[in-house]
mmCIF file of C-alpha atoms in Angstrom:
data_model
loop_
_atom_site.group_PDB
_atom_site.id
_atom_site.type_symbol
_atom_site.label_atom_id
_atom_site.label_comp_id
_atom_site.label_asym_id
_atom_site.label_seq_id
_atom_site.Cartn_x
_atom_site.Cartn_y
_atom_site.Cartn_z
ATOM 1 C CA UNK A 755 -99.717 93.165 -26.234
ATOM 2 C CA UNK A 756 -97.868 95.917 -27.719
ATOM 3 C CA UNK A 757 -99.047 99.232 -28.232
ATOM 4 C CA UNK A 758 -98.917 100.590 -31.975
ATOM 5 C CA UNK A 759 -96.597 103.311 -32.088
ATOM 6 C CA UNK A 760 -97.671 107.300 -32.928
ATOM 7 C CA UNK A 761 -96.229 109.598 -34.529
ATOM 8 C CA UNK A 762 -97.974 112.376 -34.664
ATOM 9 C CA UNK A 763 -95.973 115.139 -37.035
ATOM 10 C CA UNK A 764 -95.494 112.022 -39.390
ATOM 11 C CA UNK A 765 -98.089 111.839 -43.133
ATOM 12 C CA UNK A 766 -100.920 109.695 -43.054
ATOM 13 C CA UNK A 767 -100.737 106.122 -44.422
ATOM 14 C CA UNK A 768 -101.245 106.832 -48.168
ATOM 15 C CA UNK A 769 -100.193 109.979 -48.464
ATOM 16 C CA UNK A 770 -98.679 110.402 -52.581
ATOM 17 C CA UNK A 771 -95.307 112.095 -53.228
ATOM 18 C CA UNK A 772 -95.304 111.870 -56.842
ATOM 19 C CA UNK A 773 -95.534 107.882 -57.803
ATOM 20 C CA UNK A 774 -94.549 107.081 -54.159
ATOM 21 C CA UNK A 775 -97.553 106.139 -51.718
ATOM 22 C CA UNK A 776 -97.167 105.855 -47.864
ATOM 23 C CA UNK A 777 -97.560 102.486 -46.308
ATOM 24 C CA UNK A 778 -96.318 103.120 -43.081
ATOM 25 C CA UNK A 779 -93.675 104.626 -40.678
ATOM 26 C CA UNK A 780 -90.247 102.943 -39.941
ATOM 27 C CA UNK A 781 -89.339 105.473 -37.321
ATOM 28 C CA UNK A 782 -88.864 108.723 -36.365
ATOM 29 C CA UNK A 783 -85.679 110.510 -34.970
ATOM 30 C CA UNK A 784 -84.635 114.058 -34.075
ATOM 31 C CA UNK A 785 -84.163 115.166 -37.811
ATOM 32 C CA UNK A 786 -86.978 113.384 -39.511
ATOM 33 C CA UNK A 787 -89.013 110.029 -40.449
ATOM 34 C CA UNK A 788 -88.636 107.366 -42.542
ATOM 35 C CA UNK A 789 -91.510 106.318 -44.137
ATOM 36 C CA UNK A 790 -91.763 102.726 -46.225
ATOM 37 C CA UNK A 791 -93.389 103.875 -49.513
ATOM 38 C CA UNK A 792 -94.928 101.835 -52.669
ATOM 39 C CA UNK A 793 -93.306 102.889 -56.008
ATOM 40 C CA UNK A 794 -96.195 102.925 -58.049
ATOM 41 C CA UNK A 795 -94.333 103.219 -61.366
ATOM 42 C CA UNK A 796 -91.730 100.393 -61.002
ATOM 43 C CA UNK A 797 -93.980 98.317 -58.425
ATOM 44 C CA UNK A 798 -91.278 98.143 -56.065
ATOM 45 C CA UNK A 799 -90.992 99.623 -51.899
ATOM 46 C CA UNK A 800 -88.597 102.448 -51.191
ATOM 47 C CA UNK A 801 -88.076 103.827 -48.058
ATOM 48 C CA UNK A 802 -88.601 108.139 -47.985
ATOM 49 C CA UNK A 803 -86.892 109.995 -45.693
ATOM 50 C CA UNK A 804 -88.820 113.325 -45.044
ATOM 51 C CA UNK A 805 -86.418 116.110 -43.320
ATOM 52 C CA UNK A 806 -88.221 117.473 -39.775
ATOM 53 C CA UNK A 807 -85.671 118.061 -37.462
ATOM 54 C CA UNK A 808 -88.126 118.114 -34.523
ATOM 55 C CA UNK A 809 -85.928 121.285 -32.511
ATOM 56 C CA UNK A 810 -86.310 123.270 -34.956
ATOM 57 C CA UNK A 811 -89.637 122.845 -37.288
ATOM 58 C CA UNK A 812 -93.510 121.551 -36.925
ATOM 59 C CA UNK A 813 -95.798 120.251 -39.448
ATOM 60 C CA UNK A 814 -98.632 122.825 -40.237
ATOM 61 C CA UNK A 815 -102.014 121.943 -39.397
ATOM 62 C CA UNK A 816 -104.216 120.899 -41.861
ATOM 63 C CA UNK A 817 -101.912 120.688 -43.707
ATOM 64 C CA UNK A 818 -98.864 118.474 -45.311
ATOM 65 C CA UNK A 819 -96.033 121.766 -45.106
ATOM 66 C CA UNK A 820 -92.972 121.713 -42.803
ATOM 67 C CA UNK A 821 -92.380 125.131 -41.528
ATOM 68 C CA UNK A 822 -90.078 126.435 -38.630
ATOM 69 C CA UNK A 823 -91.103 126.632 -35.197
ATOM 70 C CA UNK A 824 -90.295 130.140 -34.841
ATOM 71 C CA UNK A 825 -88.776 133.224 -36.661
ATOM 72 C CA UNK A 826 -85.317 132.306 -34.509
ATOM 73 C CA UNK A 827 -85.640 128.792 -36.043
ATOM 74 C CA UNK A 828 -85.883 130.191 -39.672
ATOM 75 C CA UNK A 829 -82.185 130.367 -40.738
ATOM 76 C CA UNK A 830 -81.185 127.157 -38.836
ATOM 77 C CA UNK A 831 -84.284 124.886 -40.907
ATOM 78 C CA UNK A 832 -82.997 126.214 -44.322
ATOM 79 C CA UNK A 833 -79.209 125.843 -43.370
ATOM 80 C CA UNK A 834 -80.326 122.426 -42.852
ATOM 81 C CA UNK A 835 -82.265 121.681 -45.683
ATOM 82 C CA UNK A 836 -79.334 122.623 -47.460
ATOM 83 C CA UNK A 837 -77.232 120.277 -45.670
ATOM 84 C CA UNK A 838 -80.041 118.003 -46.437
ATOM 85 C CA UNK A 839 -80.359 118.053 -50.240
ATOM 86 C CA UNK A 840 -76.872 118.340 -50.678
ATOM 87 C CA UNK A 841 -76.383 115.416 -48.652
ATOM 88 C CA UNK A 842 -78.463 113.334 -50.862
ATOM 89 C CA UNK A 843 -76.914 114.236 -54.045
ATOM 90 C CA UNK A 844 -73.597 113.105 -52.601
ATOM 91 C CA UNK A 845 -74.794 109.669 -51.485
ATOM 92 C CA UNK A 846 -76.282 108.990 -54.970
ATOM 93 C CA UNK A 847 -72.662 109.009 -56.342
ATOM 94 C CA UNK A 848 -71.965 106.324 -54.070
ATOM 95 C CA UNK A 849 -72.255 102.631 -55.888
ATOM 96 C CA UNK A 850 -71.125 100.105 -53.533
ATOM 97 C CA UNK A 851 -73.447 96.724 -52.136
ATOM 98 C CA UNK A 852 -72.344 97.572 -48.516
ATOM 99 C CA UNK A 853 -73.714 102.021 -49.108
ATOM 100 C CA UNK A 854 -77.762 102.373 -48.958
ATOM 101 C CA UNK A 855 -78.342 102.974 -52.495
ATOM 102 C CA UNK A 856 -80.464 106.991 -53.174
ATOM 103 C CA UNK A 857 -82.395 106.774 -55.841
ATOM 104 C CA UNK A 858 -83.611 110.326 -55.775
ATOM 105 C CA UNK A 859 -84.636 112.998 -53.695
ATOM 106 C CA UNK A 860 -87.933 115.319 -53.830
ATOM 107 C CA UNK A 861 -88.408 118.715 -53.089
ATOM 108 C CA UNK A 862 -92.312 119.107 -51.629
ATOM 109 C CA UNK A 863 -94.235 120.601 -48.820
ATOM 110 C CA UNK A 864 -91.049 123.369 -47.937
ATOM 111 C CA UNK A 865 -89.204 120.348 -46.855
ATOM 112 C CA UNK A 866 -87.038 117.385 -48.832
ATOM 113 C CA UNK A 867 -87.549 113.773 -49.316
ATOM 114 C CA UNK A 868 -84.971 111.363 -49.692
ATOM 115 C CA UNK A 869 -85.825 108.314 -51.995
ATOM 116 C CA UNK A 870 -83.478 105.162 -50.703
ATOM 117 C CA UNK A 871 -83.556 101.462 -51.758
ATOM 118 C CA UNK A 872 -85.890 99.772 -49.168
ATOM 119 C CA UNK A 873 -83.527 97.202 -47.225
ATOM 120 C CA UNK A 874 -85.576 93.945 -46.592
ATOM 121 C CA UNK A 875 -83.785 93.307 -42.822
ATOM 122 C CA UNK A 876 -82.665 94.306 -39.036
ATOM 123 C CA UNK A 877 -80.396 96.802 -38.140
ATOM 124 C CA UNK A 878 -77.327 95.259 -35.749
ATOM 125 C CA UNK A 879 -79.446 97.208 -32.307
ATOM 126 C CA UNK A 880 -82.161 94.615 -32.809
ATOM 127 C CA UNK A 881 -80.221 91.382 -33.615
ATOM 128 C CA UNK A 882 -77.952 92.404 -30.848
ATOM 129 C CA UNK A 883 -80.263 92.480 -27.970
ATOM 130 C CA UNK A 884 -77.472 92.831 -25.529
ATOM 131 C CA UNK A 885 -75.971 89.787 -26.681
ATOM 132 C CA UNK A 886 -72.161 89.295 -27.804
ATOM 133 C CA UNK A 887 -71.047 88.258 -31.631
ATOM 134 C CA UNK A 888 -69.251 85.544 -32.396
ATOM 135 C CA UNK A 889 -65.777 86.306 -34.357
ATOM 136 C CA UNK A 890 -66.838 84.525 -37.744
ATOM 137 C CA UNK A 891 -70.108 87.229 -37.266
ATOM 138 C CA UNK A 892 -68.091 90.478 -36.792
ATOM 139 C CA UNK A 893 -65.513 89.668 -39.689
ATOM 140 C CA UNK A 894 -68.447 88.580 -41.661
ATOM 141 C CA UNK A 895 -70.112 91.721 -41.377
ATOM 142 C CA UNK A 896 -67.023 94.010 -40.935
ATOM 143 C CA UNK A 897 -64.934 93.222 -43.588
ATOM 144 C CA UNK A 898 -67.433 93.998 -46.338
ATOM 145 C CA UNK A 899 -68.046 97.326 -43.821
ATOM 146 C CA UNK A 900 -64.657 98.473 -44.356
ATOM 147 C CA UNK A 901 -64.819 98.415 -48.299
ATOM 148 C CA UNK A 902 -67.796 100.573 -48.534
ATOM 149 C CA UNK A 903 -66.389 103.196 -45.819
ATOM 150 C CA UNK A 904 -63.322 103.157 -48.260
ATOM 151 C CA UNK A 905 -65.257 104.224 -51.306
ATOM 152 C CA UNK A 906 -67.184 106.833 -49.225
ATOM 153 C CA UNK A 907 -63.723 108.393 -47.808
ATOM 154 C CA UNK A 908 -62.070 108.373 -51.524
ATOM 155 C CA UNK A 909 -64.461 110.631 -52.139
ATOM 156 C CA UNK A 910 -63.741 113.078 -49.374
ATOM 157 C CA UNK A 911 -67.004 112.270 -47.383
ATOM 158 C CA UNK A 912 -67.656 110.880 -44.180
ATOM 159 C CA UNK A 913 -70.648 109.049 -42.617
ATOM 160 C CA UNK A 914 -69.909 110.683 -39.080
ATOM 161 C CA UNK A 915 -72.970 108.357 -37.218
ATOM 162 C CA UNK A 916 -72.032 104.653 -37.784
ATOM 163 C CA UNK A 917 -73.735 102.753 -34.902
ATOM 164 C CA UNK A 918 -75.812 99.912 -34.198
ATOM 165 C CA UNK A 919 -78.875 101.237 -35.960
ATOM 166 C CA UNK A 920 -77.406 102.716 -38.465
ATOM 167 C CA UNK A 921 -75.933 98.986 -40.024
ATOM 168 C CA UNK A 922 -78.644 96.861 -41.735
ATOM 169 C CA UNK A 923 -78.467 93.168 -42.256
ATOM 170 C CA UNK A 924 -80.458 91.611 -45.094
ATOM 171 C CA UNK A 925 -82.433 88.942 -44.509
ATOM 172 C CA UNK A 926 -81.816 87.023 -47.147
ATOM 173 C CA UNK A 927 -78.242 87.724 -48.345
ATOM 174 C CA UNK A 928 -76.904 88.558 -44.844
ATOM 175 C CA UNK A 929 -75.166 91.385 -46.578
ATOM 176 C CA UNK A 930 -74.114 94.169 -44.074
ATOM 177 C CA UNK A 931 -74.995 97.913 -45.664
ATOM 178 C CA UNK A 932 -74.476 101.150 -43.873
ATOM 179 C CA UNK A 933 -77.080 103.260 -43.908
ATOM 180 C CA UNK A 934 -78.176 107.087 -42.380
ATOM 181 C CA UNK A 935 -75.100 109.416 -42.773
ATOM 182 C CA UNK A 936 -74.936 112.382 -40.687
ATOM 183 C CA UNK A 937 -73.008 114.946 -42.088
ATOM 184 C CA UNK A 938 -76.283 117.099 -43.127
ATOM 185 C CA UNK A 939 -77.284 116.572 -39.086
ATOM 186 C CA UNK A 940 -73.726 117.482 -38.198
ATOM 187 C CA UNK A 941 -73.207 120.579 -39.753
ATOM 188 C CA UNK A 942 -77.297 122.100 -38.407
ATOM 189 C CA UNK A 943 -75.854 121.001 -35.098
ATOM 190 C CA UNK A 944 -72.687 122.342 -35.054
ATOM 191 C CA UNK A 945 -74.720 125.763 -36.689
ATOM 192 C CA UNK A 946 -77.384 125.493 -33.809
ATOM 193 C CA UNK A 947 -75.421 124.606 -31.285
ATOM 194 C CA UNK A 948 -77.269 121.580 -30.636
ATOM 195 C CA UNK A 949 -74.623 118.647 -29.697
ATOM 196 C CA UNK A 950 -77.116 116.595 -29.279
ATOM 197 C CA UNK A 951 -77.847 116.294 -32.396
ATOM 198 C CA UNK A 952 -74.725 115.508 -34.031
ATOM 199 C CA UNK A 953 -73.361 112.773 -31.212
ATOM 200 C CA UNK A 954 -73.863 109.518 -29.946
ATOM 201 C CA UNK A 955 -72.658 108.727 -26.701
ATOM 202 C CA UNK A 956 -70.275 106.017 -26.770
ATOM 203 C CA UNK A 957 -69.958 106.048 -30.999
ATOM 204 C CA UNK A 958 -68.837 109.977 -31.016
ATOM 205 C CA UNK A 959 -65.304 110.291 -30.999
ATOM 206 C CA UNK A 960 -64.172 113.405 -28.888
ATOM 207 C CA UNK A 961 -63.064 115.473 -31.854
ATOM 208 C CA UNK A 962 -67.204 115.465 -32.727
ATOM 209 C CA UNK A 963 -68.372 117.391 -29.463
ATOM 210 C CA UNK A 964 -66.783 120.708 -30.736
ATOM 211 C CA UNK A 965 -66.973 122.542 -33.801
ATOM 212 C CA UNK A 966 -63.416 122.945 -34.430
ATOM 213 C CA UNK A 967 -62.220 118.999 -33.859
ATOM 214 C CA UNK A 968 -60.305 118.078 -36.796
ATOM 215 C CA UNK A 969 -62.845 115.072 -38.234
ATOM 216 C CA UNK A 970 -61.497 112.712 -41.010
ATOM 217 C CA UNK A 971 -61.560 109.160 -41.877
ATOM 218 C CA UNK A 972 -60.004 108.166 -38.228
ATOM 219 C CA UNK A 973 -63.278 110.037 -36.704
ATOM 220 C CA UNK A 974 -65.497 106.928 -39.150
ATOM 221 C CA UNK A 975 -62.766 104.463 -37.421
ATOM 222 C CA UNK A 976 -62.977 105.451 -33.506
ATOM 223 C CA UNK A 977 -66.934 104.680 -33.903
ATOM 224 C CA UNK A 978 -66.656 101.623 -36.247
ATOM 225 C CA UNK A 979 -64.423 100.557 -33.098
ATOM 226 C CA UNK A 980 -67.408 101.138 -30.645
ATOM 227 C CA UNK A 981 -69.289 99.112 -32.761
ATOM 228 C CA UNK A 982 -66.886 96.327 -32.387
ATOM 229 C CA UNK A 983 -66.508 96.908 -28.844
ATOM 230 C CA UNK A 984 -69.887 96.727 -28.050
ATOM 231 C CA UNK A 985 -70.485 93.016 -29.935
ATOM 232 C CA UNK A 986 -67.489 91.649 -27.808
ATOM 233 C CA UNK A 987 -68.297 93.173 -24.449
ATOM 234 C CA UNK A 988 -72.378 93.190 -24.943
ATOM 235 C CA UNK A 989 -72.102 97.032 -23.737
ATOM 236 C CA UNK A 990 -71.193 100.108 -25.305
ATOM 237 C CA UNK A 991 -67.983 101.894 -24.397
ATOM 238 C CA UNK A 992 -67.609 105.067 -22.323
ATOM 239 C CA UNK A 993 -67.908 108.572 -23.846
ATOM 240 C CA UNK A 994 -64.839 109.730 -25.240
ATOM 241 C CA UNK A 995 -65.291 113.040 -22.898
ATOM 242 C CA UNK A 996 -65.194 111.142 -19.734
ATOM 243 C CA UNK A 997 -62.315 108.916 -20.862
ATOM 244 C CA UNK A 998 -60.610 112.486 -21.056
ATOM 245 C CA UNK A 999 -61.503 114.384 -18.525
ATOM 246 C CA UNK A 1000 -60.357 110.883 -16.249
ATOM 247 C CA UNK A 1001 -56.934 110.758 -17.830
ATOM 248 C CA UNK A 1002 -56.991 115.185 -16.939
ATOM 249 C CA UNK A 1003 -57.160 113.790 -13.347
ATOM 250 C CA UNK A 1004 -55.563 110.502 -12.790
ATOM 251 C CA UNK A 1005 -53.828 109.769 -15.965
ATOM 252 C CA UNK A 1006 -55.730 107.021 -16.418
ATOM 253 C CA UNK A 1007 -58.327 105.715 -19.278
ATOM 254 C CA UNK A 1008 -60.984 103.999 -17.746
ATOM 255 C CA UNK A 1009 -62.236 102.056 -20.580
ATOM 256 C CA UNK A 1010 -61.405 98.454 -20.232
ATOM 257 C CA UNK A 1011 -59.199 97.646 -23.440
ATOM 258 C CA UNK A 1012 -60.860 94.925 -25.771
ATOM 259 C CA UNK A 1013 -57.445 92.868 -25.138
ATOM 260 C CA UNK A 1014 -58.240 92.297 -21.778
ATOM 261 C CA UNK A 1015 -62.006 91.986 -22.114
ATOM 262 C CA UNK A 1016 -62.168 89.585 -24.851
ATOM 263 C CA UNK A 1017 -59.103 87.633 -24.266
ATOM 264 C CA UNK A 1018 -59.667 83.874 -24.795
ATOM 265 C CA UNK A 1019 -62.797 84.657 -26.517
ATOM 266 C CA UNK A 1020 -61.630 86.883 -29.855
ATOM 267 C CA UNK A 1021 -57.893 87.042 -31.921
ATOM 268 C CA UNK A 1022 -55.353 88.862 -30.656
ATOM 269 C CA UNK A 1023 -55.658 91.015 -34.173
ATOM 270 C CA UNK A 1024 -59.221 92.097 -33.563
ATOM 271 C CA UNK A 1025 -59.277 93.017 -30.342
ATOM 272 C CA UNK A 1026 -56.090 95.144 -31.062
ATOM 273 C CA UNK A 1027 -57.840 96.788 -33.778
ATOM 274 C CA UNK A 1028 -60.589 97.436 -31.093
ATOM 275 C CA UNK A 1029 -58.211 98.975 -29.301
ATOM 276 C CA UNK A 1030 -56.381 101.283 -31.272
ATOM 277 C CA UNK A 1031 -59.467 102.159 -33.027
ATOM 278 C CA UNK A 1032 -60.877 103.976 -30.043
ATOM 279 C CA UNK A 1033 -57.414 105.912 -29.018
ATOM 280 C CA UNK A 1034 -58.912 108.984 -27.587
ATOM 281 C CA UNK A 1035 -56.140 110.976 -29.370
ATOM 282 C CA UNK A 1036 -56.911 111.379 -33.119
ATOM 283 C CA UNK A 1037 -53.084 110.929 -34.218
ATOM 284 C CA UNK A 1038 -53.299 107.579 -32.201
ATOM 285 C CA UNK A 1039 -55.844 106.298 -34.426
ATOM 286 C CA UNK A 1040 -55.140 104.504 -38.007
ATOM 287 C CA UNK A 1041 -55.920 107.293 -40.390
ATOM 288 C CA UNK A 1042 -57.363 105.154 -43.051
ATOM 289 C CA UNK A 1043 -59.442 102.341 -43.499
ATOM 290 C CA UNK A 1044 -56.444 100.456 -45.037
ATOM 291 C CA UNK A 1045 -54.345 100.985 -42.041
ATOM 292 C CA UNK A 1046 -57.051 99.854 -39.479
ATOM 293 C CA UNK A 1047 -57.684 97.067 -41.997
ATOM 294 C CA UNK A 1048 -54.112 95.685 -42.027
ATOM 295 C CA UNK A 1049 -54.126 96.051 -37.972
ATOM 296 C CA UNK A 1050 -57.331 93.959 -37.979
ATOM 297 C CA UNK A 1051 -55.634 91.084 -40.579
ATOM 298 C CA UNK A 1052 -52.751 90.923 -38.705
ATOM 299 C CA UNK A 1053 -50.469 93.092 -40.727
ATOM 300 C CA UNK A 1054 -46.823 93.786 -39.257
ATOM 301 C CA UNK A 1055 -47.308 97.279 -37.462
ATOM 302 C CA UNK A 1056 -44.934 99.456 -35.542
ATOM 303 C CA UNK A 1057 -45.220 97.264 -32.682
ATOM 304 C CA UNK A 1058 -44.309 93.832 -34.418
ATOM 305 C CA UNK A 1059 -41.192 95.780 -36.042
ATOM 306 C CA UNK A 1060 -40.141 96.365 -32.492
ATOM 307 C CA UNK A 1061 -40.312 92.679 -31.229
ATOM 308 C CA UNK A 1062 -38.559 92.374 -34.494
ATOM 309 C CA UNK A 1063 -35.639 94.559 -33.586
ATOM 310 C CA UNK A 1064 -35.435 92.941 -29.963
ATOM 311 C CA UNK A 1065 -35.927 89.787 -31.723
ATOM 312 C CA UNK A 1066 -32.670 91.093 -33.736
ATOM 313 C CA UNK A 1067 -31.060 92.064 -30.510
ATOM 314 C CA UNK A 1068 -31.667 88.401 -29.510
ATOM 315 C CA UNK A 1069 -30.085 86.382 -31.914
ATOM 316 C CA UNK A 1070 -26.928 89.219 -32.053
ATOM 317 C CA UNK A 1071 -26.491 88.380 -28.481
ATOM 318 C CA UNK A 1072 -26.930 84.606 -28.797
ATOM 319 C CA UNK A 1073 -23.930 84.700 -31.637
ATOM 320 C CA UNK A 1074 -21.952 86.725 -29.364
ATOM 321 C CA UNK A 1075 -22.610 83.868 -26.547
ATOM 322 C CA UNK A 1076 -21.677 80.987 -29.212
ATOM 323 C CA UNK A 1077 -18.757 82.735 -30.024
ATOM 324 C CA UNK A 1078 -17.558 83.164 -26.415
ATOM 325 C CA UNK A 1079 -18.624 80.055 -25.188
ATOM 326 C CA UNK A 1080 -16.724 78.464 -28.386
ATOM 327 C CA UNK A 1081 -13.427 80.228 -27.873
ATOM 328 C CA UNK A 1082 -13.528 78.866 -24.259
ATOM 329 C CA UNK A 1083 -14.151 75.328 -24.956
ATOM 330 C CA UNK A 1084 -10.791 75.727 -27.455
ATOM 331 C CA UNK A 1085 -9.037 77.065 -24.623
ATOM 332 C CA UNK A 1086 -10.458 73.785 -21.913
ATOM 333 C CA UNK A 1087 -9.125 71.769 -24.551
ATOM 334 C CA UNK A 1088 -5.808 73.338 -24.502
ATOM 335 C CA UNK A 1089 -5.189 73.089 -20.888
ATOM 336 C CA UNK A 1090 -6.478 69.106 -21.161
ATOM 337 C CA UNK A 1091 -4.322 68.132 -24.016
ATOM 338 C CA UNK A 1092 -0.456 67.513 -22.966
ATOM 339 C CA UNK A 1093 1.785 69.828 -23.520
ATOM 340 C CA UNK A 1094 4.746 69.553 -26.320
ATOM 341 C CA UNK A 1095 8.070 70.327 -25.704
ATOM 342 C CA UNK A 1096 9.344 73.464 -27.834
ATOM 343 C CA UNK A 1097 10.944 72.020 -31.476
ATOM 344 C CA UNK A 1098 14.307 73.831 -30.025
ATOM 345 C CA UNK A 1099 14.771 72.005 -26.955
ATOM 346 C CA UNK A 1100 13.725 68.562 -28.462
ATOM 347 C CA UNK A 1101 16.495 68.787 -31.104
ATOM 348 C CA UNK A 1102 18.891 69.345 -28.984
ATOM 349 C CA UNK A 1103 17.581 66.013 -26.675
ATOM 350 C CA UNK A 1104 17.441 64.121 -29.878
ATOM 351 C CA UNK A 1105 21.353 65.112 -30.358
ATOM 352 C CA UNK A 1106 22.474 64.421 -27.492
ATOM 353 C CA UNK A 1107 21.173 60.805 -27.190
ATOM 354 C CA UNK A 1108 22.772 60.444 -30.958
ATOM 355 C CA UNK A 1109 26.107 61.349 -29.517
ATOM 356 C CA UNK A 1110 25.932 59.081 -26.458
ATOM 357 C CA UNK A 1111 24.540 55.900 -28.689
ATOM 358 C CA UNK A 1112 27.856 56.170 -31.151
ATOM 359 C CA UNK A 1113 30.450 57.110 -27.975
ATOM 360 C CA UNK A 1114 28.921 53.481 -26.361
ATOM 361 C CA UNK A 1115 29.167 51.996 -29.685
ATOM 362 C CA UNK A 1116 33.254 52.996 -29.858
ATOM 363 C CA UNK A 1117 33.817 51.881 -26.284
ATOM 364 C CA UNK A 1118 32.140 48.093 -27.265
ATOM 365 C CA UNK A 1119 34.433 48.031 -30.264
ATOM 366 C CA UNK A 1120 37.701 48.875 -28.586
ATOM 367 C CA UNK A 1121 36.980 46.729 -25.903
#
């Protein structure tokens, strides 16, 4: 029998924020819990996500207030309840099926809630189970992936934590929707110092483990790739520091590429959007969704215009070979066919046998 989970900084089971009350916790991670909440106004469940990065703050005693754990913890809590708040406005501008939907966000207890649309579902972590995915799966819950990331980066944002557990699957619908960005968590860390809390090993591309790594829509890409890579392999792939600091001494990436590890298994197109999706090097990556889309349909790409051009090369050399071998059947025939005397010398034969036939003909008469 399993033991009932405790979390012990978390609000008792109905607690009231405004016309939400507490039914229980969903979980708990190093920058806050998620509560599952009645909305007693509409009649409906929402999910509240209560900031309490657990480095860096403590619930009072007694008491419902989030406070810093120490006077050296002070600036990095409200730098990140900054983050926080600010985070939650942006996601609220987001209206796509595949984004978790914000509904609104509360300001209580010297912390901030985040109000989201309760998802009725698993996340992929639990349905995976260290079990492989099927191609018809991973297209069916990719594809609609990659039009919500699209929205989110035309609006200069970036999830910067797409994993497992951060991709719900409805029940019912078996619609895929990202949820849990982690920019707000990103910048605290990369104020604090903390790396642990702004990576995932394996998911975290490399530009991600230092504060000045150029991050854009090919950082969402290289761990949307680890995703991928870990439903074809059943593992997750090797952390992009190690994959460096082996090619630093040998020149050589040790991650197995996708082609290799799901050939016979998976299209040729997806695993060589696997691949190119987690290129260590940044520039190496697509550097949009649309780019790393067409890879994954099986778009023409720099590589299939240079089978093209050999293909070119090819055929140029084949007409070249046609041509030769044409010219030298002409000449075969030639050397087969017998030859004619010249028109000048068979005149002069023709003449010749004229004059003989009439000097006969005389001689006959006379005689």
């Amino acid at each position: 029998m399993n033991k009932k989970k405790s979390y012990y900084n978390a609000l008792p089971t109905g607690y009231r924020l405004e016309q939400y009350q507490i039914i229980k916790v969903l979980g708990a991670g190093g920058f806050g819990i998620a509560y599952l909440a009645d909305d007693t106004r509409l009649n409906t469940q929402v999910v509240l996500k209560e900031y309490l990065p657990n480095d860096i703050s403590v619930r009072e005693q007694d008491t419902s207030r989030v406070l810093p754990k120490d006077s050296n913890s002070h600036e990095d809590y409200e730098l990140g309840l900054k983050e926080y708040i600010k985070e939650a406005r942006t996601i609220a501008k987001f209206d796509h099926p595949n984004i978790v939907q914000v509904k609104n966000y509360i300001e209580a207890n010297n912390t901030a809630y985040i109000v989201m649309n309760y998802i009725d579902g698993s996340n992929l972590s639990e349905l995976a189970q260290g079990e492989t995915a099927t191609e018809a799966e991973i297209r069916h819950i990719l594809l609609p992936l990659l039009e919500g990331l699209k929205e989110v980066h035309n609006q200069n944002y970036l999830h910067r934590d797409i994993k497992l557990s951060n991709i719900f699957i409805q029940h019912k619908s078996r619609k895929p929707i990202l949820i849990d960005f982690g920019a707000a968590r990103f910048n605290l860390g990369i104020h604090s110092k903390s790396i642990t809390s702004i990576v995932t090993p394996g998911y975290s591309p490399y530009e991600q483990y230092y504060s000045k790594g150029k991050q854009g829509a090919w950082t969402d890409i290289y761990a949307l790739g680890a995703v991928l890579y870990r439903l074809i392999s059943g593992h997750s792939p090797l952390e992009s520091p190690a994959r460096i600091m082996a090619k630093e001494e040998n020149g050589i990436d040790p991650l197995v590429p996708a082609v290799k590890l799901g050939k016979n298994k998976y299209s040729r197109s997806l695993l060589r959007a696997i691949d190119v999706a987690l290129a260590v090097k940044p520039s190496q990556r697509p550097q949009t969704i649309q780019a790393f889309k067409k890879i994954l349909l099986g778009s023409k790409t720099i590589e299939n215009r240079d089978e093209f051009n050999v293909v070119k090369k090819l055929a140029k050399s084949k007409k070249n070979i046609e041509k030769i071998n044409k010219n030298q059947a002409t000449q075969r025939s030639r050397r087969i066919t017998p030859s004619t005397p010249p028109k000048s010398k068979l005149s002069i034969f023709v003449f010749l046998i004229i004059v003989f036939t009439v000097a006969i003909g005389g001689w006959w008469v006379n005689y």
